[in-house]
CSV table of C-alpha atoms and ligand atoms in Angstrom, one decimal:
chain,number,residue,atom,x,y,z
A,1,MET,CA,123.4,90.0,100.7
A,2,GLN,CA,121.7,88.1,103.3
A,3,ILE,CA,118.9,85.9,103.5
A,4,TRP,CA,115.8,87.6,103.9
A,5,PRO,CA,114.5,86.6,107.3
A,6,HIS,CA,110.8,88.2,107.1
A,7,LYS,CA,107.9,85.9,105.5
A,8,HIS,CA,105.7,89.1,105.8
A,9,ILE,CA,106.1,92.8,106.0
A,10,HIS,CA,103.8,94.3,108.3
A,11,THR,CA,106.0,97.2,109.8
A,12,LEU,CA,109.4,98.8,109.7
A,13,ALA,CA,109.5,98.5,113.8
A,14,ASN,CA,111.3,95.4,113.0
A,15,PHE,CA,113.8,96.1,110.4
A,16,SER,CA,117.6,95.9,110.8
A,17,ILE,CA,120.0,98.2,109.1
A,18,GLU,CA,121.0,94.8,107.0
A,19,ASP,CA,117.4,94.9,106.2
A,20,TYR,CA,117.3,98.0,104.9
A,21,GLU,CA,120.5,97.7,103.1
A,22,SER,CA,118.8,94.5,101.1
A,23,VAL,CA,116.0,96.5,100.0
A,24,PHE,CA,117.9,99.7,98.7
A,25,GLU,CA,120.8,97.4,97.3
A,26,LEU,CA,118.5,95.6,95.1
A,27,ALA,CA,116.2,98.7,94.6
A,28,ASN,CA,119.4,100.3,93.1
A,29,ARG,CA,120.4,97.5,90.9
A,30,PHE,CA,116.7,97.2,89.5
A,31,ASP,CA,117.2,101.4,88.9
A,32,ALA,CA,120.3,101.0,87.2
A,33,LEU,CA,118.7,98.1,84.9
A,34,LYS,CA,115.6,100.1,84.2
A,35,ASN,CA,118.2,103.4,83.1
A,36,ALA,CA,120.3,101.0,80.9
A,37,GLY,CA,117.6,100.3,79.1
A,38,THR,CA,116.1,96.8,80.8
A,39,LYS,CA,112.6,97.6,82.1
A,40,LYS,CA,111.5,93.8,82.3
A,41,ILE,CA,113.1,91.1,83.8
A,42,PRO,CA,112.3,87.3,84.4
A,43,ALA,CA,112.9,87.2,88.0
A,44,LEU,CA,109.4,86.2,89.1
A,45,GLN,CA,108.0,84.6,86.2
A,46,GLY,CA,105.1,82.2,87.0
A,47,THR,CA,104.4,83.7,90.4
A,48,LEU,CA,101.6,85.5,91.2
A,49,VAL,CA,101.2,88.8,93.0
A,50,THR,CA,98.0,89.9,94.2
A,51,SER,CA,96.6,93.1,95.4
A,52,LEU,CA,93.7,93.5,97.6
A,53,PHE,CA,93.2,97.2,97.9
A,54,PHE,CA,90.0,97.7,100.6
A,55,GLU,CA,91.0,101.9,100.0
A,56,ALA,CA,91.5,104.0,97.7
A,57,SER,CA,95.1,104.6,96.2
A,58,THR,CA,96.7,105.9,93.0
A,59,ARG,CA,100.5,105.8,94.0
A,60,THR,CA,101.1,102.3,96.0
A,61,LYS,CA,98.2,100.2,94.2
A,62,ASN,CA,99.6,100.8,90.5
A,63,SER,CA,103.3,101.2,91.9
A,64,PHE,CA,103.5,97.7,93.2
A,65,GLU,CA,101.3,96.1,89.8
A,66,LEU,CA,103.6,97.5,87.8
A,67,ALA,CA,106.8,96.7,90.1
A,68,ALA,CA,105.4,93.3,89.9
A,69,LYS,CA,105.2,93.1,85.9
A,70,ARG,CA,108.2,94.6,85.4
A,71,LEU,CA,109.2,91.7,87.4
A,72,SER,CA,107.3,89.3,85.2
A,73,ALA,CA,104.9,87.9,87.8
A,74,ASP,CA,101.3,87.6,87.1
A,75,VAL,CA,99.0,90.1,88.6
A,76,GLN,CA,95.7,89.7,90.0
A,77,THR,CA,93.5,92.8,91.4
A,78,PHE,CA,90.6,92.7,93.7
A,79,ALA,CA,88.1,95.2,93.1
A,80,PRO,CA,86.2,95.1,96.7
A,81,SER,CA,82.7,96.9,95.3
A,82,SER,CA,82.4,93.9,92.6
A,83,SER,CA,83.6,90.9,95.3
A,84,SER,CA,82.1,88.5,97.5
A,85,LEU,CA,82.7,91.1,100.5
A,86,THR,CA,79.2,92.5,99.1
A,87,LYS,CA,77.5,89.3,100.0
A,88,GLY,CA,79.2,89.2,103.5
A,89,GLU,CA,82.7,87.4,102.8
A,90,THR,CA,84.9,88.2,105.0
A,91,ILE,CA,88.4,89.9,104.6
A,92,ILE,CA,90.2,87.1,106.1
A,93,ASP,CA,88.2,84.4,104.1
A,94,THR,CA,88.6,86.6,101.1
A,95,ALA,CA,92.5,86.2,101.7
A,96,ILE,CA,92.4,82.8,102.4
A,97,THR,CA,90.7,82.4,99.1
A,98,TYR,CA,93.1,84.5,96.9
A,99,SER,CA,95.8,82.3,99.0
A,100,ALA,CA,94.3,78.9,97.6
A,101,MET,CA,94.2,80.4,94.2
A,102,GLY,CA,98.3,80.0,94.7
A,103,ALA,CA,98.8,84.0,95.2
A,104,ASP,CA,102.4,83.9,96.3
A,105,THR,CA,102.1,87.6,97.9
A,106,LEU,CA,98.9,89.5,98.9
A,107,VAL,CA,99.3,93.0,98.6
A,108,ILE,CA,97.0,94.7,101.5
A,109,ARG,CA,95.6,97.9,102.1
A,110,HIS,CA,93.1,98.5,104.8
A,111,SER,CA,91.5,101.2,106.8
A,112,SER,CA,91.9,99.1,110.0
A,113,SER,CA,95.5,99.2,112.1
A,114,TYR,CA,97.3,95.8,112.5
A,115,ILE,CA,95.0,93.9,110.2
A,116,THR,CA,97.3,92.4,108.2
A,117,PHE,CA,99.1,90.6,111.3
A,118,GLU,CA,95.5,89.0,111.7
A,119,ILE,CA,95.4,88.1,108.3
A,120,ALA,CA,99.0,86.7,108.4
A,121,LYS,CA,98.3,84.7,111.3
A,122,LYS,CA,95.4,83.0,109.4
A,123,LEU,CA,97.3,82.2,106.7
A,124,ASP,CA,100.4,80.7,108.8
A,125,ALA,CA,97.6,78.6,111.0
A,126,ILE,CA,96.4,76.9,108.0
A,127,ASN,CA,100.0,76.6,106.7
A,128,SER,CA,99.6,78.7,103.5
A,129,LYS,CA,102.9,79.7,101.8
A,130,THR,CA,101.6,83.1,100.8
A,131,SER,CA,103.4,86.3,102.3
A,132,VAL,CA,101.3,89.2,103.7
A,133,LEU,CA,103.0,92.7,102.6
A,134,ASN,CA,101.2,95.5,104.4
A,135,ALA,CA,100.7,98.5,101.9
A,136,GLY,CA,98.8,101.1,104.5
A,137,ASP,CA,96.9,99.5,107.5
A,138,GLY,CA,94.9,102.4,108.9
A,139,LEU,CA,97.1,104.5,111.2
A,140,HIS,CA,99.6,101.9,111.8
A,141,SER,CA,102.3,101.8,109.2
A,142,HIS,CA,102.9,102.0,105.4
A,143,PRO,CA,106.4,100.4,104.8
A,144,SER,CA,107.1,100.2,101.5
A,145,GLN,CA,106.7,104.3,101.6
A,146,GLY,CA,108.8,104.8,104.7
A,147,LEU,CA,111.1,102.4,102.6
A,148,LEU,CA,110.7,104.9,99.2
A,149,ASP,CA,111.1,107.8,101.5
A,150,ILE,CA,114.4,107.1,102.8
A,151,TYR,CA,115.7,105.6,99.5
A,152,THR,CA,114.9,109.1,98.2
A,153,LEU,CA,116.4,111.3,100.6
A,154,ILE,CA,119.7,108.4,100.9
A,155,LYS,CA,120.0,109.2,97.0
A,156,PHE,CA,119.6,112.7,97.2
A,157,PHE,CA,122.5,113.0,100.2
A,158,SER,CA,124.8,110.5,98.7
A,159,GLN,CA,127.7,111.4,96.6
A,160,LYS,CA,128.4,108.3,94.1
A,161,THR,CA,127.5,105.5,96.1
A,162,LEU,CA,124.4,104.7,97.8
A,163,ASN,CA,125.5,105.3,101.2
A,164,PRO,CA,122.1,105.1,104.0
A,165,GLU,CA,125.1,106.5,106.7
A,166,VAL,CA,124.3,109.9,105.1
A,167,LEU,CA,121.1,110.3,107.4
A,168,ASN,CA,123.5,109.8,110.4
A,169,SER,CA,122.6,113.2,112.2
A,170,LYS,CA,120.8,114.8,109.5
A,171,LYS,CA,117.9,117.3,110.7
A,172,ILE,CA,114.9,115.9,108.9
A,173,LEU,CA,111.6,118.1,109.6
A,174,ILE,CA,108.4,116.4,109.5
A,175,ILE,CA,105.3,119.0,109.2
A,176,GLY,CA,101.9,118.3,110.0
A,177,ASP,CA,99.2,115.5,111.2
A,178,VAL,CA,102.0,113.2,112.6
A,179,ASN,CA,99.3,111.6,114.9
A,180,HIS,CA,97.0,110.1,112.0
A,181,SER,CA,99.8,109.3,109.6
A,182,ARG,CA,101.0,105.4,109.0
A,183,VAL,CA,103.5,107.1,106.8
A,184,ALA,CA,105.1,109.4,109.3
A,185,ARG,CA,105.1,106.3,111.7
A,186,SER,CA,106.9,104.3,109.1
A,187,ASN,CA,109.3,107.2,108.2
A,188,LEU,CA,110.1,107.7,112.0
A,189,TRP,CA,111.5,103.8,112.3
A,190,ALA,CA,113.1,104.0,109.4
A,191,LEU,CA,115.1,107.4,109.7
A,192,SER,CA,115.3,106.9,113.4
A,193,ALA,CA,117.3,103.7,112.5
A,194,PHE,CA,119.9,105.3,110.5
A,195,GLY,CA,120.7,107.9,113.1
A,196,ALA,CA,118.8,110.8,111.9
A,197,ASP,CA,117.4,113.4,114.3
A,198,ILE,CA,113.6,114.1,113.7
A,199,ILE,CA,111.9,117.4,114.3
A,200,LEU,CA,108.1,117.0,114.2
A,201,CYS,CA,106.3,120.2,113.5
A,202,GLY,CA,102.6,120.8,114.0
A,203,PRO,CA,99.9,122.3,116.4
A,204,GLU,CA,99.3,119.9,119.8
A,205,THR,CA,96.0,118.2,118.4
A,206,LEU,CA,98.1,116.5,115.5
A,207,ILE,CA,101.2,116.4,117.3
A,208,PRO,CA,100.5,115.2,121.0
A,209,ASP,CA,103.7,115.9,123.3
A,210,GLU,CA,103.5,111.9,123.9
A,211,PHE,CA,105.1,111.2,120.8
A,212,ILE,CA,108.5,111.9,121.7
A,213,ASN,CA,108.1,108.3,123.1
A,214,PHE,CA,107.1,107.0,119.9
A,215,LEU,CA,110.2,104.8,119.3
A,216,LYS,CA,109.9,103.2,122.6
A,217,ASN,CA,106.3,101.8,122.1
A,218,PRO,CA,106.1,98.7,119.9
A,219,ALA,CA,103.2,98.1,118.1
A,220,PRO,CA,100.6,95.5,120.3
A,221,ASN,CA,101.0,93.1,117.5
A,222,GLN,CA,104.6,93.2,117.6
A,223,THR,CA,106.1,90.0,118.5
A,224,GLU,CA,109.9,91.0,117.8
A,225,ASP,CA,111.8,93.5,119.7
A,226,PRO,CA,111.6,97.1,117.7
A,227,VAL,CA,115.0,97.5,116.4
A,228,LYS,CA,117.3,99.8,118.3
A,229,SER,CA,117.1,103.7,117.0
A,230,ARG,CA,120.1,105.9,116.8
A,231,GLY,CA,118.6,109.0,116.1
A,232,SER,CA,116.0,111.0,118.0
A,233,ILE,CA,112.9,112.9,118.0
A,234,THR,CA,112.3,116.4,119.2
A,235,ILE,CA,108.9,118.1,118.8
A,236,SER,CA,108.5,122.2,117.9
A,237,ARG,CA,105.3,124.3,117.5
A,238,SER,CA,107.5,127.0,115.2
A,239,LEU,CA,107.7,125.9,111.8
A,240,GLU,CA,110.1,129.0,111.2
A,241,GLU,CA,112.4,128.0,113.9
A,242,SER,CA,112.2,124.4,112.6
A,243,ILE,CA,112.9,125.0,108.9
A,244,LYS,CA,116.1,127.4,109.7
A,245,ILE,CA,118.0,124.3,111.1
A,246,ALA,CA,116.6,121.7,108.9
A,247,ASP,CA,118.3,119.4,106.4
A,248,ALA,CA,115.0,118.3,104.9
A,249,ILE,CA,111.4,118.5,105.1
A,250,ILE,CA,108.8,115.6,104.7
A,251,VAL,CA,105.4,117.0,104.5
A,252,LEU,CA,102.2,115.0,105.3
A,253,ARG,CA,98.6,115.8,103.9
A,254,LEU,CA,96.3,117.3,106.2
A,255,GLN,CA,93.2,115.2,106.4
A,256,LYS,CA,90.5,117.3,106.0
A,257,GLU,CA,87.9,115.5,108.4
A,258,ARG,CA,90.4,116.6,111.5
A,259,MET,CA,88.5,119.9,111.1
A,260,MET,CA,85.2,118.1,111.7
A,261,GLU,CA,86.7,116.2,114.7
A,262,ASN,CA,87.6,119.8,116.5
A,263,LEU,CA,91.5,119.3,116.3
A,264,LEU,CA,92.0,122.5,113.9
A,265,SER,CA,90.1,125.8,114.3
A,266,SER,CA,90.0,126.3,110.5
A,267,ILE,CA,92.0,125.3,107.2
A,268,ASP,CA,93.2,128.8,106.8
A,269,SER,CA,94.6,128.9,110.2
A,270,TYR,CA,96.5,125.8,109.9
A,271,SER,CA,97.8,126.6,106.2
A,272,LEU,CA,98.8,129.8,107.4
A,273,ASP,CA,100.7,128.4,110.4
A,274,TYR,CA,102.1,125.4,109.0
A,275,GLY,CA,101.6,125.4,105.3
A,276,LEU,CA,105.1,125.2,103.6
A,277,THR,CA,105.9,128.1,101.5
A,278,PRO,CA,108.7,129.8,99.3
A,279,GLU,CA,108.7,132.9,101.9
A,280,LYS,CA,108.9,130.5,104.7
A,281,LEU,CA,111.5,127.9,103.2
A,282,SER,CA,114.0,130.9,102.2
A,283,LEU,CA,114.7,131.1,106.0
A,284,ASN,CA,116.9,128.1,105.3
A,285,ASN,CA,120.1,129.1,103.2
A,286,LYS,CA,120.8,125.9,101.7
A,287,LYS,CA,118.6,124.1,99.3
A,288,ILE,CA,116.7,121.2,101.3
A,289,PRO,CA,115.2,118.5,99.7
A,290,ILE,CA,111.4,118.4,100.4
A,291,LEU,CA,109.1,115.7,100.1
A,292,HIS,CA,105.4,114.5,100.1
A,293,PRO,CA,104.1,110.9,100.0
A,294,GLY,CA,100.9,112.0,98.2
A,295,PRO,CA,98.2,113.2,97.2
A,296,ILE,CA,98.8,116.6,98.1
A,297,ASN,CA,96.6,119.1,98.8
A,298,ARG,CA,98.1,122.6,97.1
A,299,ASP,CA,98.2,125.7,99.0
A,300,ILE,CA,97.0,123.8,102.1
A,301,GLU,CA,99.9,121.7,103.4
A,302,ILE,CA,102.4,123.0,100.6
A,303,SER,CA,102.5,125.9,98.2
A,304,SER,CA,101.8,125.2,94.6
A,305,LYS,CA,104.8,127.2,94.1
A,306,VAL,CA,107.3,125.0,96.0
A,307,VAL,CA,105.6,121.6,94.1
A,308,ASP,CA,105.8,123.0,90.7
A,309,ARG,CA,108.6,125.2,91.0
A,310,TYR,CA,111.0,124.7,93.8
A,311,PRO,CA,114.0,122.9,92.4
A,312,ASN,CA,114.7,120.0,95.1
A,313,CYS,CA,111.1,119.3,95.6
A,314,LEU,CA,111.3,115.3,94.8
A,315,ILE,CA,107.5,114.1,95.0
A,316,ASN,CA,108.0,112.7,91.5
A,317,ASN,CA,111.3,111.3,92.3
A,318,GLN,CA,109.6,109.7,95.6
A,319,VAL,CA,106.9,108.2,93.3
A,320,ALA,CA,109.5,107.3,90.3
A,321,ASN,CA,111.9,105.3,93.5
A,322,GLY,CA,108.4,103.6,94.9
A,323,ILE,CA,109.0,101.1,91.4
A,324,PRO,CA,112.0,99.5,92.1
A,325,ILE,CA,111.4,99.7,95.9
A,326,ARG,CA,108.4,97.6,95.6
A,327,MET,CA,110.5,95.5,93.1
A,328,ALA,CA,112.7,94.8,95.8
A,329,LEU,CA,110.4,93.9,98.4
A,330,LEU,CA,108.0,91.4,96.5
A,331,TYR,CA,111.7,89.9,95.0
A,332,LEU,CA,112.6,89.5,98.7
A,333,LEU,CA,109.4,88.0,100.2
A,334,GLN,CA,109.7,85.4,97.1
A,335,LYS,CA,113.2,84.3,97.8
A,336,HIS,CA,112.2,84.0,101.2
A,337,ASN,CA,109.4,81.5,100.5
A,338,LYS,CA,112.0,79.5,98.5
B,401,CP,N1,101.4,107.6,99.4
B,401,CP,C1,100.8,106.9,99.2
B,401,CP,O1,100.3,106.0,99.9
B,401,CP,O2,99.4,107.1,98.2
B,401,CP,P1,98.4,106.4,97.7
B,401,CP,O3,96.9,106.5,98.6
B,401,CP,O4,97.8,107.2,96.4
B,401,CP,O5,98.6,105.0,97.7
């Protein structure tokens, strides 16, 4: 396995194929250990993982904390409402404070896009050894979710051994609010790195035409060149036509506030046109996998019948796979710092 090259993880835009392979191989090993009955290992004993979640989270926060505990790290959890943020301390000073307490990795979620770049820059400027791991920043990026989504798809399509190349030329349909989704942006980088043909499907207000150029535009704070993508992006406004040709579907959560912003005429009409139902799924004659990053709006973007009864609905697999993926990320960052 390569020497892990990143001190901080902000985005998948600068992930090489070797980076993805390092994460997936390690996650697969942690998974195999767990399946053999070894849930906890001493790999990060004596290290400190601090979770700084300035935004709500069920999956990501608990999954990172569990991943850290499974590696025997100490885990410190920050609660914004009872912290000195309420006395006016800045987010940057909060991060510096936790670094001074000895945090090896800060796992950060915040509503501002690119904020993890700012925090990491400040920490590096004071020669801090602490790594920053983005757990979702604004609309920009959610790298651990992107990785676990792609890992889930690779596991589904692989025969016996894990083979990321199974995604090459697969038609992956992403439905919904791509424009306001950090998950979708991370999925686009990861899927295209492995040569998937991505179809984005939704109304123009949620998927503007210019999204077709997404992979050509690195983030404003990106210092490294984006990795060359092998896949393609197309945009479709017809869910029925897209479903017919898809090899897998990722459904995105509809953020209901988009109706207030006049981006949708009504939730019901969105649901009628773009909600995933068994009837629409039956247009595809294969039992294709269905993913959703969660939390789900039942019977809005995805029917309860699909969530509860469709055999290849992989939502719970995604949650389970999040733990070994996050174990791998915490482990690799710690090894980088050694
Ligand atoms: N998928 C995801 O980020 O879920 P949470 O908001 O619950 O962490």
